[in-house]
Coordinates of C-alpha atoms in Angstrom, one line a residue:
M1 CA 37.0 52.2 -59.4
T2 CA 36.8 49.1 -57.1
T3 CA 38.9 46.2 -58.4
A4 CA 36.8 43.2 -59.3
L5 CA 37.3 40.2 -57.0
P6 CA 38.5 36.9 -58.4
T7 CA 36.2 33.9 -58.3
T8 CA 36.7 30.2 -57.5
T9 CA 34.5 27.5 -59.0
F10 CA 32.8 24.6 -57.3
A11 CA 35.2 22.2 -59.1
Q12 CA 38.3 24.1 -57.9
V13 CA 37.1 24.0 -54.3
R14 CA 36.4 20.3 -54.6
A15 CA 39.8 19.7 -56.1
H16 CA 41.4 21.5 -53.1
L17 CA 39.5 19.4 -50.6
L18 CA 40.3 16.1 -52.4
A19 CA 44.0 16.9 -52.6
G20 CA 44.2 17.9 -49.0
H21 CA 45.4 21.4 -49.8
E22 CA 44.6 24.1 -47.3
I23 CA 41.4 26.0 -47.9
A24 CA 38.8 27.9 -45.9
L25 CA 35.3 28.0 -47.4
L26 CA 33.6 30.8 -45.6
D27 CA 29.9 31.3 -45.3
V28 CA 29.5 35.0 -44.2
R29 CA 25.8 34.9 -43.5
E30 CA 24.4 34.7 -40.0
E31 CA 24.3 31.4 -38.2
D32 CA 20.7 30.6 -38.8
P33 CA 20.7 30.9 -42.6
F34 CA 24.1 29.1 -42.7
A35 CA 22.5 26.2 -40.8
Q36 CA 19.7 25.9 -43.3
A37 CA 22.0 24.9 -46.1
H38 CA 25.8 24.9 -46.7
P39 CA 28.6 22.7 -48.1
L40 CA 30.1 20.0 -45.8
W41 CA 33.4 21.9 -45.1
A42 CA 32.0 25.4 -45.0
A43 CA 32.8 27.4 -41.9
N44 CA 30.5 30.1 -40.6
L45 CA 32.2 33.5 -40.3
P46 CA 29.4 36.2 -40.2
L47 CA 30.2 39.4 -41.9
G48 CA 29.6 41.4 -38.8
R49 CA 32.2 39.5 -36.8
I50 CA 35.1 39.3 -39.2
E51 CA 37.3 41.8 -37.4
L52 CA 36.8 40.1 -34.1
D53 CA 37.3 36.5 -35.2
A54 CA 39.3 36.3 -38.5
W55 CA 42.9 36.6 -37.1
T56 CA 42.2 33.9 -34.5
R57 CA 40.3 31.5 -36.6
I58 CA 42.4 31.9 -39.7
P59 CA 46.0 32.5 -38.5
R60 CA 47.9 32.5 -41.8
R61 CA 47.2 35.5 -43.9
D62 CA 48.0 33.8 -47.2
T63 CA 45.5 31.0 -46.7
T64 CA 43.2 30.3 -49.6
L65 CA 39.9 31.8 -48.7
V66 CA 36.7 31.3 -50.7
V67 CA 33.8 33.4 -49.6
Y68 CA 30.1 33.0 -50.4
D69 CA 26.6 34.0 -49.4
Q70 CA 23.2 33.3 -51.0
G71 CA 22.8 36.5 -53.0
E72 CA 22.3 38.8 -50.0
G73 CA 25.2 41.0 -51.0
L74 CA 27.4 40.1 -48.0
A75 CA 30.1 38.1 -49.7
E76 CA 31.8 40.9 -51.6
E77 CA 31.9 43.2 -48.6
A78 CA 33.2 40.3 -46.4
A79 CA 36.0 39.5 -49.0
R80 CA 37.1 43.2 -49.0
R81 CA 37.2 43.3 -45.2
L82 CA 39.3 40.1 -45.2
I83 CA 41.7 41.7 -47.8
A84 CA 41.9 44.8 -45.6
L85 CA 42.9 42.6 -42.7
G86 CA 45.9 41.3 -44.7
Y87 CA 44.6 38.2 -46.3
S88 CA 46.1 37.9 -49.8
Q89 CA 44.3 34.9 -51.4
V90 CA 40.7 35.9 -51.2
S91 CA 38.1 35.0 -53.8
L92 CA 34.3 34.7 -54.2
L93 CA 32.6 31.3 -54.8
E94 CA 31.4 31.5 -58.3
G95 CA 27.6 31.7 -58.2
G96 CA 27.5 31.7 -54.4
L97 CA 25.5 29.0 -52.7
A98 CA 23.2 28.7 -55.7
G99 CA 26.2 28.1 -57.9
W100 CA 27.3 25.3 -55.6
R101 CA 23.9 23.7 -55.8
A102 CA 23.7 24.1 -59.5
A103 CA 27.1 22.5 -60.0
G104 CA 25.8 19.4 -58.2
G105 CA 27.4 20.1 -54.8
E106 CA 25.8 18.5 -51.8
L107 CA 24.3 20.8 -49.2
F108 CA 24.0 20.0 -45.5
R109 CA 21.7 21.3 -42.8
D110 CA 22.4 22.2 -39.1
V111 CA 25.7 23.2 -37.5
N112 CA 28.9 21.2 -36.8
V113 CA 28.0 18.9 -39.7
P114 CA 31.5 17.4 -40.3
S115 CA 31.6 16.1 -36.7
K116 CA 28.0 15.0 -36.6
S117 CA 28.2 13.1 -39.9
F118 CA 31.5 11.5 -38.8
G119 CA 29.8 10.3 -35.6
E120 CA 27.1 8.6 -37.6
L121 CA 29.8 7.0 -39.8
V122 CA 31.5 5.7 -36.7
E123 CA 28.3 4.1 -35.4
A124 CA 27.6 2.6 -38.8
E125 CA 31.0 1.1 -39.2
R126 CA 31.8 0.1 -35.6
H127 CA 28.3 -0.7 -34.5
T128 CA 28.7 1.3 -31.3
P129 CA 26.6 -0.3 -28.6
S130 CA 23.6 1.6 -27.3
L131 CA 20.5 1.2 -25.2
A132 CA 17.1 2.8 -25.6
A133 CA 15.9 5.4 -23.0
E134 CA 13.4 2.9 -21.5
E135 CA 16.2 0.3 -20.9
V136 CA 18.5 2.9 -19.2
K137 CA 15.6 4.2 -17.0
A138 CA 14.9 0.7 -15.9
L139 CA 18.5 0.1 -14.9
I140 CA 18.5 3.3 -12.8
E141 CA 15.2 2.5 -11.1
Q142 CA 16.4 -1.1 -10.3
N143 CA 19.5 0.4 -8.6
A144 CA 21.6 -1.7 -11.0
N145 CA 25.4 -1.5 -11.0
V146 CA 25.3 1.3 -13.6
V147 CA 26.8 4.8 -13.9
V148 CA 25.6 7.5 -16.4
L149 CA 28.3 9.8 -17.7
D150 CA 27.2 13.0 -19.6
A151 CA 29.7 13.9 -22.3
R152 CA 28.4 17.4 -22.9
R153 CA 29.8 20.7 -21.6
F154 CA 28.9 21.3 -17.9
E155 CA 26.6 24.2 -18.9
E156 CA 24.5 22.0 -21.1
Y157 CA 24.4 19.2 -18.5
Q158 CA 23.1 21.7 -15.9
T159 CA 20.3 22.7 -18.2
M160 CA 18.9 19.2 -18.5
S161 CA 20.4 15.8 -17.6
I162 CA 19.6 12.2 -17.1
P163 CA 18.7 11.4 -13.4
S164 CA 21.8 10.3 -11.6
G165 CA 24.0 11.4 -14.5
I166 CA 27.5 12.8 -13.8
S167 CA 29.1 15.6 -16.0
V168 CA 32.2 14.2 -17.7
P169 CA 32.8 16.2 -20.9
G170 CA 34.0 14.0 -23.8
A171 CA 37.8 14.4 -23.6
E172 CA 37.7 13.5 -19.9
L173 CA 36.0 10.1 -20.3
V174 CA 39.0 7.9 -20.8
L175 CA 40.9 9.8 -18.1
R176 CA 38.1 9.7 -15.5
A177 CA 36.0 6.5 -16.2
S178 CA 38.1 4.2 -14.1
A179 CA 37.7 6.4 -11.1
L180 CA 34.0 6.8 -11.6
A181 CA 33.5 3.0 -12.3
P182 CA 36.4 1.2 -10.5
D183 CA 34.4 -2.0 -10.5
P184 CA 34.9 -3.7 -13.9
S185 CA 31.4 -5.1 -13.7
T186 CA 29.9 -1.6 -13.5
H187 CA 27.9 -0.8 -16.6
I188 CA 28.8 2.7 -18.1
V189 CA 26.2 4.6 -20.0
V190 CA 27.3 7.7 -22.0
N191 CA 24.9 10.3 -23.0
C192 CA 24.7 13.7 -24.8
A193 CA 21.7 15.7 -26.1
G194 CA 21.4 13.8 -29.3
R195 CA 23.7 11.3 -30.8
T196 CA 27.2 12.5 -31.7
R197 CA 29.0 13.0 -28.4
S198 CA 27.4 9.9 -26.9
I199 CA 28.6 7.8 -29.9
I200 CA 32.1 9.3 -29.8
G201 CA 32.3 9.1 -26.0
T202 CA 31.1 5.4 -25.9
Q203 CA 33.4 4.4 -28.7
S204 CA 36.3 6.2 -27.0
L205 CA 35.9 4.0 -24.0
V206 CA 35.5 0.9 -26.2
N207 CA 38.6 1.8 -28.3
A208 CA 40.6 2.4 -25.1
G209 CA 39.8 -1.1 -23.9
L210 CA 38.0 -0.5 -20.7
P211 CA 36.9 -3.8 -19.1
N212 CA 33.5 -2.4 -18.3
R213 CA 30.4 -2.8 -20.5
V214 CA 29.9 0.5 -22.2
T215 CA 26.8 1.7 -24.1
A216 CA 25.5 4.9 -25.4
L217 CA 22.1 6.2 -24.4
R218 CA 20.4 6.0 -27.8
N219 CA 19.4 9.4 -29.0
G220 CA 20.5 11.1 -25.8
T221 CA 18.2 13.5 -23.9
I222 CA 16.1 13.8 -27.0
G223 CA 15.4 10.0 -26.9
W224 CA 14.7 10.3 -23.2
L225 CA 12.1 13.0 -23.7
L226 CA 10.5 11.3 -26.7
A227 CA 10.1 8.2 -24.5
G228 CA 8.0 10.3 -22.1
Q229 CA 10.6 10.3 -19.3
T230 CA 11.6 13.2 -17.1
L231 CA 14.9 14.9 -17.0
D232 CA 16.7 16.6 -14.1
H233 CA 17.4 20.3 -14.2
G234 CA 20.2 22.2 -12.4
A235 CA 22.2 19.1 -11.5
S236 CA 25.8 19.7 -10.4
R237 CA 27.5 16.3 -10.2
R238 CA 31.0 16.4 -11.7
F239 CA 33.9 14.1 -12.1
G240 CA 36.6 14.0 -9.3
E241 CA 40.3 13.5 -9.2
V242 CA 42.1 10.4 -10.5
T243 CA 44.9 8.5 -8.8
P244 CA 48.4 8.4 -10.4
E245 CA 47.8 4.7 -11.2
Q246 CA 44.5 5.5 -13.0
K247 CA 46.1 8.3 -14.9
A248 CA 49.1 6.2 -16.0
Q249 CA 46.8 3.4 -17.1
A250 CA 44.5 5.8 -19.0
S251 CA 47.6 7.4 -20.6
A252 CA 48.8 4.0 -21.9
R253 CA 45.4 3.2 -23.3
A254 CA 45.0 6.6 -25.0
R255 CA 48.5 6.4 -26.6
A256 CA 47.7 3.0 -28.0
V257 CA 44.5 4.4 -29.6
A258 CA 46.3 7.4 -31.0
D259 CA 49.0 5.2 -32.5
R260 CA 46.3 3.1 -34.2
A261 CA 44.7 6.2 -35.6
G262 CA 47.9 7.6 -37.1
V263 CA 48.4 10.5 -34.7
R264 CA 51.8 12.1 -35.1
R265 CA 54.2 13.1 -32.3
A266 CA 55.8 16.5 -31.8
R267 CA 58.1 18.4 -29.4
L268 CA 57.9 22.0 -28.3
A269 CA 61.2 22.8 -30.2
Q270 CA 59.5 22.0 -33.5
L271 CA 56.8 24.7 -33.2
P272 CA 58.8 27.8 -34.2
A273 CA 59.7 26.3 -37.5
W274 CA 56.2 25.1 -38.2
L275 CA 54.8 28.6 -37.3
A276 CA 57.2 30.2 -39.8
E277 CA 56.5 27.7 -42.5
A278 CA 55.1 29.2 -45.7
G279 CA 51.9 27.6 -47.0
R280 CA 51.0 25.8 -43.8
S281 CA 48.6 26.8 -41.0
T282 CA 49.3 25.4 -37.5
Y283 CA 46.6 25.5 -34.8
R284 CA 47.9 25.1 -31.3
L285 CA 45.1 23.9 -29.0
D286 CA 45.0 22.9 -25.3
V287 CA 42.3 20.2 -24.8
R288 CA 42.1 20.3 -21.0
T289 CA 39.3 22.0 -19.1
P290 CA 39.0 25.8 -19.4
E291 CA 39.7 26.0 -15.6
E292 CA 43.0 24.1 -16.1
F293 CA 43.9 26.3 -19.1
T294 CA 43.4 29.5 -17.1
R295 CA 45.6 28.2 -14.3
G296 CA 48.5 27.7 -16.7
H297 CA 49.0 26.8 -20.4
L298 CA 51.7 26.8 -23.0
P299 CA 52.4 30.3 -24.6
G300 CA 50.5 30.7 -27.9
F301 CA 48.0 27.9 -27.3
R302 CA 44.3 28.4 -27.1
S303 CA 41.7 26.6 -25.0
A304 CA 39.7 24.0 -26.9
P305 CA 38.4 21.3 -24.6
G306 CA 38.8 18.1 -26.5
G307 CA 35.2 16.9 -26.5
Q308 CA 33.9 20.1 -28.0
L309 CA 36.9 20.3 -30.3
V310 CA 35.9 17.0 -31.9
Q311 CA 32.3 18.2 -31.9
E312 CA 33.0 21.6 -33.4
T313 CA 35.9 21.3 -35.8
D314 CA 34.3 23.7 -38.3
H315 CA 34.5 26.4 -35.6
S316 CA 37.8 25.7 -34.0
V317 CA 39.7 24.8 -37.2
P318 CA 38.0 26.3 -40.2
V319 CA 41.0 25.8 -42.5
R320 CA 40.6 22.3 -43.9
G321 CA 44.0 20.7 -44.5
A322 CA 45.7 22.7 -41.7
R323 CA 48.1 21.1 -39.1
I324 CA 46.8 20.7 -35.6
V325 CA 49.0 20.5 -32.5
L326 CA 47.3 19.4 -29.2
S327 CA 48.6 19.7 -25.7
D328 CA 47.6 18.4 -22.2
D329 CA 49.5 17.5 -19.1
D330 CA 48.4 13.9 -18.7
G331 CA 48.9 12.1 -22.0
V332 CA 45.3 11.1 -22.1
R333 CA 43.0 13.9 -23.4
A334 CA 45.3 15.1 -26.2
N335 CA 45.8 11.5 -27.5
M336 CA 42.1 10.6 -27.4
S337 CA 41.1 13.9 -29.0
A338 CA 43.8 13.5 -31.7
S339 CA 42.7 9.9 -32.4
W340 CA 39.3 11.3 -33.6
L341 CA 40.7 14.2 -35.5
A342 CA 43.1 11.9 -37.3
Q343 CA 40.2 9.7 -38.3
M344 CA 38.5 12.8 -39.6
G345 CA 41.3 13.4 -42.0
W346 CA 43.3 16.0 -40.1
E347 CA 47.1 16.1 -39.8
V348 CA 47.2 16.1 -36.0
H349 CA 50.2 16.0 -33.6
V350 CA 50.4 15.5 -29.9
L351 CA 53.1 17.3 -27.9
D352 CA 55.3 14.8 -25.9
E353 CA 57.6 15.4 -23.0
V354 CA 56.4 18.9 -22.1
P355 CA 57.8 20.0 -18.7
A356 CA 55.3 21.4 -16.2
S357 CA 57.3 24.6 -16.1
A358 CA 56.4 25.2 -19.8
F359 CA 52.7 25.9 -18.8
S360 CA 53.7 29.4 -17.8
E361 CA 50.9 31.6 -19.2
R362 CA 47.9 32.4 -17.0
G363 CA 44.4 33.5 -17.8
N364 CA 42.7 33.6 -21.1
A365 CA 44.6 33.6 -24.3
P366 CA 44.9 37.0 -26.0
T367 CA 42.7 37.6 -29.0
P368 CA 44.4 39.5 -31.8
V369 CA 42.1 42.1 -33.4
P370 CA 42.7 45.1 -35.7
P371 CA 42.1 48.6 -34.3
P372 CA 38.7 50.0 -35.2
E373 CA 38.4 52.7 -37.8
A374 CA 39.2 56.0 -35.9
P375 CA 38.2 58.3 -34.4
I376 CA 35.7 56.8 -32.0
P377 CA 33.9 59.3 -29.8
L378 CA 33.3 57.7 -26.4
T379 CA 30.3 58.3 -24.1
S380 CA 30.5 57.5 -20.4
V381 CA 27.8 55.6 -18.5
A382 CA 27.0 58.7 -16.5
T383 CA 26.6 60.9 -19.6
L384 CA 24.3 58.3 -21.3
Q385 CA 22.2 58.1 -18.2
A386 CA 21.8 61.9 -18.2
W387 CA 21.0 61.9 -21.9
L388 CA 18.3 59.2 -21.6
A389 CA 16.7 61.0 -18.7
D390 CA 16.5 64.2 -20.8
G391 CA 14.1 62.7 -23.3
P392 CA 13.8 60.8 -26.6
G393 CA 16.7 62.4 -28.4
T394 CA 19.2 59.5 -27.5
V395 CA 18.9 56.0 -28.9
V396 CA 21.0 53.1 -27.9
L397 CA 22.0 50.4 -30.4
D398 CA 23.1 47.1 -28.9
F399 CA 25.2 44.8 -31.1
T400 CA 25.5 41.9 -28.6
T401 CA 24.2 38.5 -29.5
S402 CA 20.4 38.3 -29.6
V403 CA 20.5 35.8 -26.8
N404 CA 22.4 38.2 -24.5
Y405 CA 20.1 41.1 -25.6
V406 CA 17.0 39.1 -24.6
K407 CA 18.5 38.3 -21.2
R408 CA 19.3 41.9 -20.4
H409 CA 19.9 45.2 -22.0
I410 CA 19.8 48.9 -21.3
P411 CA 16.1 50.0 -21.1
G412 CA 14.9 51.2 -24.5
A413 CA 18.0 49.9 -26.4
W414 CA 17.5 48.5 -29.9
W415 CA 19.1 45.2 -30.9
A416 CA 21.0 45.6 -34.1
L417 CA 22.8 43.2 -36.5
R418 CA 25.9 44.8 -38.1
S419 CA 25.4 42.8 -41.3
Q420 CA 22.0 44.5 -41.7
L421 CA 22.9 47.9 -40.3
R422 CA 21.4 50.0 -43.2
E423 CA 18.0 48.3 -42.8
G424 CA 18.2 48.4 -39.1
L425 CA 19.0 52.1 -39.0
A426 CA 16.0 52.8 -41.3
L427 CA 13.7 50.9 -38.9
V428 CA 15.1 52.8 -35.9
R429 CA 14.9 56.2 -37.5
A430 CA 11.2 55.5 -38.5
A431 CA 10.4 54.4 -34.9
E432 CA 12.4 57.2 -33.2
P433 CA 11.9 60.3 -35.3
A434 CA 13.1 62.6 -32.4
A435 CA 16.6 61.0 -32.3
T436 CA 19.5 63.3 -32.5
R437 CA 22.2 60.9 -31.3
L438 CA 23.0 57.2 -31.4
V439 CA 25.1 55.5 -28.7
L440 CA 26.4 52.1 -29.7
T441 CA 27.2 49.2 -27.2
C442 CA 27.5 45.5 -26.8
G443 CA 28.8 43.5 -23.8
S444 CA 32.2 45.1 -23.7
S445 CA 31.7 47.5 -26.8
A446 CA 34.4 45.4 -28.6
L447 CA 32.1 44.5 -31.5
A448 CA 30.2 47.7 -31.4
A449 CA 33.4 49.7 -31.9
Y450 CA 33.7 48.4 -35.4
A451 CA 30.2 49.6 -36.2
V452 CA 30.8 53.3 -35.2
A453 CA 32.3 54.6 -38.4
E454 CA 29.8 52.8 -40.6
T455 CA 26.9 54.0 -38.5
A456 CA 28.2 57.6 -38.7
R457 CA 28.5 57.4 -42.5
L458 CA 24.9 56.0 -42.8
S459 CA 23.5 58.6 -40.4
P460 CA 25.5 61.9 -41.1
D461 CA 22.8 64.0 -39.4
L462 CA 23.1 62.2 -36.1
Q463 CA 25.8 62.3 -33.4
V464 CA 27.3 58.8 -33.1
S465 CA 29.4 57.5 -30.2
L466 CA 30.4 54.4 -28.4
L467 CA 29.5 53.5 -24.8
D468 CA 32.7 53.4 -22.9
G469 CA 33.0 49.9 -21.4
G470 CA 29.8 48.7 -23.0
T471 CA 26.8 47.3 -21.3
Q472 CA 29.0 45.7 -18.7
A473 CA 30.1 49.1 -17.5
W474 CA 26.4 50.1 -17.3
I475 CA 25.7 47.1 -15.2
D476 CA 28.8 47.7 -13.0
A477 CA 27.5 51.2 -12.4
G478 CA 24.1 49.9 -11.2
G479 CA 22.2 50.9 -14.2
A480 CA 18.7 49.6 -14.7
L481 CA 18.1 46.7 -17.1
E482 CA 15.2 45.2 -19.0
A483 CA 14.8 41.9 -20.7
G484 CA 12.9 40.4 -23.7
E485 CA 12.6 41.2 -27.4
T486 CA 11.6 44.8 -26.6
H487 CA 13.2 46.5 -29.6
L488 CA 14.5 44.4 -32.5
A489 CA 16.0 46.3 -35.5
A490 CA 16.7 43.0 -37.3
P491 CA 15.4 39.4 -37.2
R492 CA 17.2 37.1 -34.7
T493 CA 19.1 35.2 -37.3
D494 CA 22.5 35.5 -35.6
R495 CA 22.0 32.1 -33.9
Y496 CA 20.4 28.9 -35.0
R497 CA 18.2 27.3 -32.4
R498 CA 19.3 23.7 -32.0
P499 CA 16.4 21.3 -32.0
Y500 CA 17.8 19.6 -28.9
E501 CA 18.6 22.6 -26.7
G502 CA 16.6 24.1 -23.9
T503 CA 13.7 22.5 -22.1
D504 CA 10.8 23.4 -24.5
A505 CA 11.8 21.9 -27.8
P506 CA 8.8 20.6 -29.8
R507 CA 8.6 16.8 -30.2
E508 CA 8.4 17.2 -33.9
A509 CA 11.6 19.2 -34.0
M510 CA 13.4 16.6 -31.9
Q511 CA 12.3 13.7 -34.0
G512 CA 13.1 15.6 -37.2
Y513 CA 16.6 16.2 -35.9
L514 CA 17.1 12.5 -35.2
D515 CA 15.8 11.6 -38.7
W516 CA 18.2 14.1 -40.2
E517 CA 21.2 12.6 -38.4
F518 CA 20.2 9.1 -39.6
G519 CA 20.6 10.3 -43.1
L520 CA 24.0 11.9 -42.8
V521 CA 26.0 8.8 -43.8
E522 CA 24.2 8.7 -47.1
Q523 CA 24.9 12.4 -47.6
L524 CA 28.6 11.8 -47.0
G525 CA 28.6 9.3 -49.7
R526 CA 27.1 11.7 -52.2
D527 CA 29.4 14.5 -51.2
G528 CA 32.6 12.4 -51.5
T529 CA 35.0 15.0 -49.9
H530 CA 35.0 13.9 -46.3
G531 CA 38.2 11.9 -46.1
F532 CA 37.0 10.0 -43.0
K533 CA 38.7 6.7 -42.1
V534 CA 37.3 4.9 -39.0
I535 CA 39.7 2.6 -37.1

């Protein structure tokens, strides 16, 4: 018999949050249903990705984990997978999402809600200055003494940007602004796609005491489009280097802000004891650019560029109440990022006096994952090509993200969601009655490897194997590719389409997104668990 799983009530979760005790409230649905409604501090950990992500995102195995879904039958399976991975304090949320709602719990829409609601609170309390899109456009067209700094990731900036805008991701602003606007009379305008990163970026420069006038572009690129104005596409303007004097001045400014916010200080020598401490989780994050991280970082640290870290705390640090340790090599980016995390109620430390020699690890940080259930039969690219040429007996199941699948996949491959594998296999079997074998893949076959044993159990009459090296090996071998939603074995719920992304968002969706953001402060008040304190 299967042992019944314990349950945790809404009131118990709320008590944990209010007391500052460590807890991870895990929504194991796909991202799109998660984004439709979830508690403020819920983190999205889809059932199908637990083996790939859990050990990195939830480093301590005795963390209190409360798992829920909306009655789809995912939560219990997810809880048992987490227990199999070594987590010892796993329970189900009593009543699931419906139980949370019935108990009076506030539910939030969209993703990265803690950060977005915090940004709205910052603007409400600090009256962060902003200008309408029409005013900013007029300044640019008049060749006024103005510089536009885009606080998003470079990839987002390249998709669409304000004309003349320069890419300066959020954590870089205080470090780079003086170099980009050395004249104190230069007006600095900070933008993002919507509101949060422009508010936080603008307020960062204000808090740091820059002499320039600083304003946010009100409502970002959404506001720009709603005003009927044209965006650039494919821009490549990026920040440059700063002088030692500019860096020293920015470091002093950032340290002063961090001190005001209650950021704590740490030394490298403290980390071993913290990592061994029972009952506490410690996240070690490098807030510099990914390129700098790859060139050299502290052992055990993971890359989390500061602007996105503040924007995506629910992804980077899903354990509310955990300890966060930040590092950089300039004394600016870690302090500014930490100043915001501290205001969001996190215990956050910045490493001081780290010698350059300590940044000794190169490349990407290793990702700890469990071995897939063995044995896993492997199929080479050449063998798969021969099988596919032979006729309809071979079917490829691709477990990559739906976005990647639509961009490119092996011709004839079906896109599958691991969390809906049973339903997906039934659909494929009905559409491919001549199938005698299934070959599983994804980008590298890392995720697909965890689906092999389950697929074999659900399809005992078929030969099931894993494509060695995944779709990337197929591409490297010169294999043909196709694009589009050619064969979907599940709805594309693995990713929530942000109303502000891409170049074809409907006006109604963009305006609706802004209206939703305007209501977040009121929702925070009703929820009452946020713990935010704006300096």
